[in-house]
């Protein structure tokens, strides 16, 4: 009986620990240096994906002390069963950080596509559905390119990049990172952003259903796959912390390129 009580105690303690981890606020502040970004001032992105059932809390808002040029929601803003009021409040809060851009995730339409469209429209945000939006940062043209939900067969990568000059800087956003290898072979992209995997959500050391999220810098390119902010199925995390990101894109001198 004593052993059973000990085992139950360990299980309960571990569950509480993983529950606490699922609701952490971790803002990753990461620099990306690119040779074809010429402005003296950095271009700052707040990137968040996989919010699911979580609420964007005030304590997160208070920690964002940088001027943000673009807020990008990388899909799975919600899922079936999330109250519409919570979704609306999350969108409203994120829109206060900076101009809002959003791509569809595989769970979002479960709450009713018309609701998300209305809430994003109400805050002046943009839904990127196989299209690109040009932002002028000082004298630098920056394109935010977003594709629709891959799992629903709605993504059209070629269409999304149709009108984007090859020499311009491009930030490519997809909810799922599984298209990245194909996209990188065909197109010259500078920054790629995705979520979806939750970093495996529960990991044992290096073992997890998916790889842990990371920012990978390769020559003049950066790929970020986020662990995401919320959880799916069960509100527990272990070894793949909840996270969102402030990315500062800066100029890198060609003399430093190896």
XYZ file of C-alpha atoms in Angstrom:
258
model
C 0.000 0.000 0.000
C 2.869 2.328 0.877
C 4.482 1.731 -2.537
C 1.202 2.502 -4.288
C 0.863 5.751 -2.347
C 4.438 6.667 -3.285
C 3.800 5.950 -6.966
C 0.565 7.957 -6.916
C 2.380 10.819 -5.202
C 5.107 10.841 -7.850
C 2.528 10.742 -10.665
C 0.537 13.597 -9.112
C 3.650 15.728 -8.542
C 4.848 15.124 -12.099
C 1.423 15.966 -13.521
C 1.290 19.224 -11.574
C 4.808 20.077 -12.749
C 3.878 19.434 -16.406
C 0.665 21.441 -15.973
C 2.687 24.381 -14.656
C 5.076 24.083 -17.625
C 2.152 24.191 -20.061
C 1.159 27.654 -18.830
C 4.579 29.295 -18.648
C 5.332 32.593 -20.378
C 8.612 32.261 -22.270
C 9.446 34.992 -24.774
C 12.465 34.013 -26.860
C 14.376 37.091 -28.038
C 16.353 36.034 -31.095
C 18.462 37.897 -33.654
C 18.581 37.065 -37.357
C 21.288 38.668 -39.490
C 20.790 38.833 -43.260
C 23.013 40.362 -45.927
C 20.099 41.559 -48.046
C 18.507 43.435 -45.164
C 20.019 46.880 -45.543
C 18.219 49.079 -43.026
C 20.109 50.352 -40.035
C 17.113 49.740 -37.771
C 16.068 46.115 -37.189
C 12.729 44.735 -38.377
C 11.052 43.205 -35.336
C 8.497 40.396 -35.448
C 6.417 39.010 -32.624
C 5.678 35.401 -33.623
C 3.213 33.191 -31.794
C 1.622 29.930 -32.874
C -0.585 27.177 -31.469
C -2.423 29.213 -28.870
C -5.262 26.660 -28.860
C -7.120 27.032 -25.537
C -4.786 29.464 -23.793
C -5.527 33.071 -22.949
C -3.025 35.775 -23.874
C -2.339 37.129 -20.371
C -1.527 40.704 -19.386
C 1.810 39.577 -17.975
C 2.902 38.548 -21.473
C 1.879 41.939 -22.856
C 3.921 43.724 -20.170
C 7.071 41.830 -21.149
C 7.050 43.069 -24.758
C 9.191 46.169 -24.430
C 10.351 46.483 -28.055
C 8.639 48.273 -30.905
C 7.118 45.513 -33.047
C 6.768 45.924 -36.830
C 4.625 42.822 -37.394
C 2.688 40.418 -35.198
C 2.442 37.039 -36.923
C 0.065 34.333 -35.706
C 1.272 31.045 -37.144
C -2.017 29.154 -37.012
C -4.014 27.137 -34.482
C -5.212 30.286 -32.835
C -8.080 28.134 -31.552
C -9.677 24.704 -31.696
C -13.106 23.146 -31.242
C -14.667 24.096 -27.908
C -12.743 27.321 -27.290
C -15.162 30.119 -26.286
C -15.536 32.714 -29.025
C -15.088 35.516 -26.492
C -11.637 34.180 -25.589
C -10.603 34.015 -29.248
C -11.790 37.579 -29.809
C -9.970 38.856 -26.720
C -6.738 37.073 -27.723
C -6.840 38.646 -31.184
C -7.604 42.084 -29.733
C -4.671 41.868 -27.327
C -2.215 40.669 -29.957
C -3.291 43.470 -32.301
C -2.238 46.008 -29.640
C 1.373 44.846 -30.011
C 1.609 45.745 -33.719
C 0.099 45.166 -37.185
C -1.449 41.698 -37.221
C -0.890 38.937 -39.824
C -2.375 35.463 -39.558
C -2.249 32.101 -41.336
C -4.773 29.293 -40.887
C -3.867 26.250 -38.800
C -5.383 22.797 -39.066
C -7.672 23.348 -36.037
C -8.803 26.940 -36.517
C -11.811 26.388 -38.751
C -13.336 24.071 -36.136
C -14.674 27.134 -34.290
C -16.240 28.641 -37.411
C -14.192 30.340 -40.093
C -16.552 33.328 -40.182
C -15.823 34.203 -36.531
C -12.051 34.337 -36.941
C -12.420 36.372 -40.139
C -14.645 38.885 -38.365
C -12.409 39.235 -35.299
C -9.268 39.774 -37.373
C -11.029 42.216 -39.670
C -12.288 44.179 -36.645
C -8.714 44.887 -35.497
C -7.454 45.732 -38.997
C -5.479 42.504 -39.273
C -4.651 40.544 -42.418
C -5.335 36.881 -43.133
C -2.654 35.576 -45.468
C -4.275 32.972 -47.705
C -1.697 32.061 -50.340
C -0.636 35.659 -50.696
C 2.122 38.108 -49.818
C 1.968 41.544 -48.217
C 4.737 44.102 -48.716
C 5.841 46.180 -45.757
C 8.143 49.139 -46.242
C 10.609 49.278 -43.353
C 12.462 52.575 -43.804
C 13.786 52.016 -47.357
C 13.679 48.227 -47.156
C 10.894 46.158 -48.731
C 9.917 43.189 -46.600
C 7.364 40.646 -47.841
C 5.345 38.520 -45.434
C 4.230 35.467 -47.383
C 1.565 33.180 -45.924
C -0.030 29.967 -47.124
C -3.408 28.458 -46.237
C -3.892 25.213 -44.306
C -1.751 22.447 -45.797
C -3.677 19.591 -44.168
C -6.928 20.701 -45.832
C -5.272 20.844 -49.260
C -5.748 24.625 -49.430
C -2.096 25.675 -49.585
C -0.792 27.113 -52.864
C 2.859 28.004 -52.423
C 3.409 29.092 -56.021
C 0.448 31.470 -55.895
C 1.642 32.985 -52.628
C 4.967 33.984 -54.194
C 3.712 34.947 -57.671
C 4.084 38.706 -57.313
C 7.117 38.827 -55.035
C 10.377 40.049 -56.606
C 13.096 37.434 -56.256
C 15.642 39.908 -54.899
C 13.387 41.241 -52.100
C 13.491 40.002 -48.523
C 10.842 37.378 -47.796
C 9.401 36.004 -44.560
C 7.533 32.779 -45.343
C 4.867 31.626 -42.878
C 3.207 28.210 -42.799
C 1.409 26.598 -39.889
C 3.154 23.306 -40.601
C 6.912 23.090 -41.167
C 6.604 19.926 -43.259
C 6.539 21.961 -46.490
C 9.822 23.706 -45.753
C 12.208 21.280 -47.449
C 10.250 21.504 -50.689
C 9.901 25.285 -50.478
C 13.607 25.841 -49.840
C 14.547 23.856 -52.963
C 12.369 25.957 -55.263
C 12.429 29.475 -53.825
C 14.889 31.908 -52.321
C 13.473 32.718 -48.899
C 15.164 34.520 -46.036
C 13.118 33.630 -42.963
C 10.739 30.672 -42.573
C 8.320 30.474 -39.635
C 6.083 27.614 -38.468
C 4.612 25.902 -35.421
C 2.218 22.924 -35.376
C 4.535 20.336 -33.820
C 4.506 21.749 -30.245
C 8.103 20.535 -30.102
C 6.686 17.122 -29.275
C 4.932 18.704 -26.244
C 6.072 15.902 -23.912
C 9.653 14.758 -24.418
C 11.955 12.373 -22.620
C 15.406 13.773 -23.213
C 16.007 13.823 -26.955
C 12.982 11.569 -27.568
C 9.676 13.073 -28.658
C 6.957 12.609 -31.239
C 8.375 15.645 -33.060
C 11.676 17.469 -32.825
C 12.027 20.173 -30.218
C 11.436 23.661 -31.608
C 14.483 25.648 -32.672
C 15.836 28.563 -34.673
C 18.287 27.265 -37.270
C 20.539 29.728 -39.082
C 22.021 28.444 -42.318
C 24.163 30.799 -44.420
C 21.857 33.715 -45.266
C 18.648 32.054 -44.124
C 16.847 31.350 -40.831
C 14.206 28.725 -40.057
C 12.157 28.911 -36.874
C 9.929 26.042 -35.781
C 8.268 27.062 -32.526
C 7.216 24.830 -29.656
C 4.074 26.947 -29.668
C 2.256 28.757 -26.898
C -0.544 26.347 -26.031
C -1.175 22.625 -25.963
C -3.350 20.089 -27.720
C -5.238 17.084 -26.303
C -3.850 17.441 -22.770
C -2.654 20.666 -21.073
C 0.741 19.240 -20.155
C 4.312 19.930 -21.273
C 7.647 18.381 -20.488
C 10.946 19.040 -22.223
C 9.356 21.359 -24.816
C 8.623 24.656 -23.068
C 5.740 26.862 -24.166
C 7.143 29.812 -26.093
C 6.586 32.817 -28.312
C 9.231 34.898 -30.035
C 10.547 38.381 -30.673
C 12.713 38.151 -33.779
C 14.987 41.064 -34.647
C 16.066 40.971 -38.292
C 19.274 42.935 -38.769
C 21.810 43.681 -41.455
C 24.813 41.392 -41.706
C 27.876 42.714 -43.478
C 28.998 40.545 -46.389
C 32.501 40.565 -44.892
C 31.154 38.419 -42.049
C 29.515 35.829 -44.269
C 31.327 32.474 -44.340
